[in-house]
């Protein structure tokens, strides 16, 4: 978004012409970047990268230093020809399996994996977008662009130095925060990972419970109590990961897991007491409050949406929808999920002045409610009291989840004889409150049944009780281009789609188990529970990565030789000078689709579109900086600041400037902004532009000091249980190591002064 805003603003300010502003989309560097993403996807999909990775990792042995070294060498080698985020995603399940087999903490291995995927990109032209952009910037200035392996001498030295540092020093700085577990054989307690034991409890279904013969889905035990029913003990037999159709029987024992305070919601003798089973709707009418009917014209923009989608109450001045009339019958339950149709009539309740304001909306027609009887609301309105011992005392209406889960809408709260109509969700309940509630009495019975479950305090379930040959605990992370970022588990219908429950989520070193309103973020690690075969279903989805290699989608191994041959042809044609890199890469991208190494949909998904638009939107800014004189002005500042200290000081200053910027700005954007500055500075100081441009290339990918500096860093954050400070502790010394190697070797390969 920022990149496109920059693009448009350059036109509005007159710095560039419209054609110059959109020139980034046809820039050879942009074309090369998206084509290389497709080639990288083909190597992953056909199993080429996986085969190479597994073969090399077999040599790792049991030594911690050797294991780190082999993982990093494997990752760096693949990153020389593949998208570095793709390499990290590809090897993540492999490294997690290695950590289980060797009983080493994943937190000792995953940052090395991420960092090596960044380092490996330094060694070839297509290893990382900054290399492509730097080479293109040289060509635009009339200089000979870097060739395919021009990056290798210094880049490889930096890679080796980085691997040596991480293998012998960095891995000792990394925390051993998460104990590993073996999926088969001896198990290590996962409680230290996700903290789920605190919320693990056994519930008994007493004789006479209203829940008997109700299914798990009908009882809504998960949404009402925030509990995951992980097993049902019945007659000496345990059914783990029971399906939603399993029905309760007297004497059932439920193994359930939820937030640490979930136990206070059950074992309650009195939750809500019925004062009156029926209340006439006319009792709600006052001089300030009344009912109205709303009809939806055929041109209404509300058609096809649900009341929840519209957020009706907020959008229409607090008006509450109580019922609908369709096809000569009333609809009184599950209104929030009801899709609105033309000619629907909605019965609403609200303040008279607010209902009058609705008449100005073109999407609704408002009229008086002449016939309340046809909605038979008296069958749905009841009066309840809050007993002093109820767990609702001190909770807000929103926290009670009465309306959200059971559609028990609180129409009014009567306290000290004073009614409060249509209370807000923040209203806190007190002992002795009388609630006027709209809902089904059977739902109220279900509520009392859920809270009447009995906790067996003597039972002490363990994690071993939650797995067998059919059911397992598994770990899942969001894929780099996941479409579920920002959505809750309810919104993506995780349980319904994949047949597994999410038990807890690890985010930035902290575990969360209260997940009802928890929005997913890239880098989260999800602990899931359910049938083992469902892990493969999740693994086949592009939105998720299962942290177990055997749950991954089977690669197209038969196409592996083709993908390898195509990639070799791309590299060979560029090295031989037969084709420019952007044409060779596009030709390779076409061939991997035509030969079936990738489907067209898979090719689209392989492209990191955000990177493409970012680069295309920011490239015109580099052009504007040159044409406006901004580059010369900045270069003069560099010359005045460090020019007198000698060429090596200029290299060091440029490296540090670029590396620091790369912690907060995407690496491609950093290369676009710094590359013109490097060329102009070289000209002003009489230095070699190739030396300074190589410095930019090496430092733009030094995104080691922050988890948000690069997607590869975020990807491993959840599975590794890392915190922000972990990246600083390990990444800062690594940045210094890379700087020192650059200062030592760069002048030998690329003389600073021509």
Short mmCIF file of C-alpha atoms in Angstrom, two decimals, residues 200-205 211 216 219 221 225 227-234 238-239 242 246-249 251-257 266 450 453-456 459 461 466:
data_model
loop_
_atom_site.label_atom_id
_atom_site.label_comp_id
_atom_site.label_asym_id
_atom_site.label_seq_id
_atom_site.Cartn_x
_atom_site.Cartn_y
_atom_site.Cartn_z
CA UNK A 200 -6.80 -29.96 31.39
CA UNK A 201 -9.62 -31.40 33.50
CA UNK A 202 -12.03 -34.34 33.73
CA UNK A 203 -15.78 -33.61 33.77
CA UNK A 204 -18.48 -36.08 34.81
CA UNK A 205 -21.95 -36.08 33.21
CA UNK A 211 -27.12 -32.87 28.25
CA UNK A 216 -21.42 -32.37 21.21
CA UNK A 219 -24.51 -28.73 23.38
CA UNK A 221 -19.63 -27.09 24.96
CA UNK A 225 -17.42 -22.91 28.02
CA UNK A 227 -13.44 -26.05 26.27
CA UNK A 228 -12.10 -28.58 23.78
CA UNK A 229 -13.52 -32.04 24.47
CA UNK A 230 -10.44 -34.13 23.69
CA UNK A 231 -11.81 -37.49 24.80
CA UNK A 232 -14.87 -39.29 26.17
CA UNK A 233 -14.44 -42.15 28.67
CA UNK A 234 -17.39 -44.53 28.55
CA UNK A 238 -11.86 -44.01 25.68
CA UNK A 239 -12.83 -42.31 22.45
CA UNK A 242 -14.82 -37.41 19.43
CA UNK A 246 -21.16 -38.06 19.57
CA UNK A 247 -24.02 -37.92 22.11
CA UNK A 248 -23.67 -37.63 25.87
CA UNK A 249 -24.66 -40.52 28.10
CA UNK A 251 -21.77 -41.51 33.52
CA UNK A 252 -19.63 -40.19 30.65
CA UNK A 253 -16.29 -38.71 31.68
CA UNK A 254 -15.03 -35.92 29.45
CA UNK A 255 -11.34 -35.11 29.09
CA UNK A 256 -11.49 -31.40 28.29
CA UNK A 257 -8.99 -28.61 27.88
CA UNK A 266 -18.60 -25.72 35.56
CA UNK A 450 -23.18 -27.41 30.77
CA UNK A 453 -21.10 -30.78 34.77
CA UNK A 454 -19.09 -32.05 37.74
CA UNK A 455 -15.31 -31.67 37.98
CA UNK A 456 -13.43 -34.77 39.12
CA UNK A 459 -8.45 -37.23 38.24
CA UNK A 461 -5.03 -36.71 33.06
CA UNK A 466 -4.64 -37.70 24.62
#
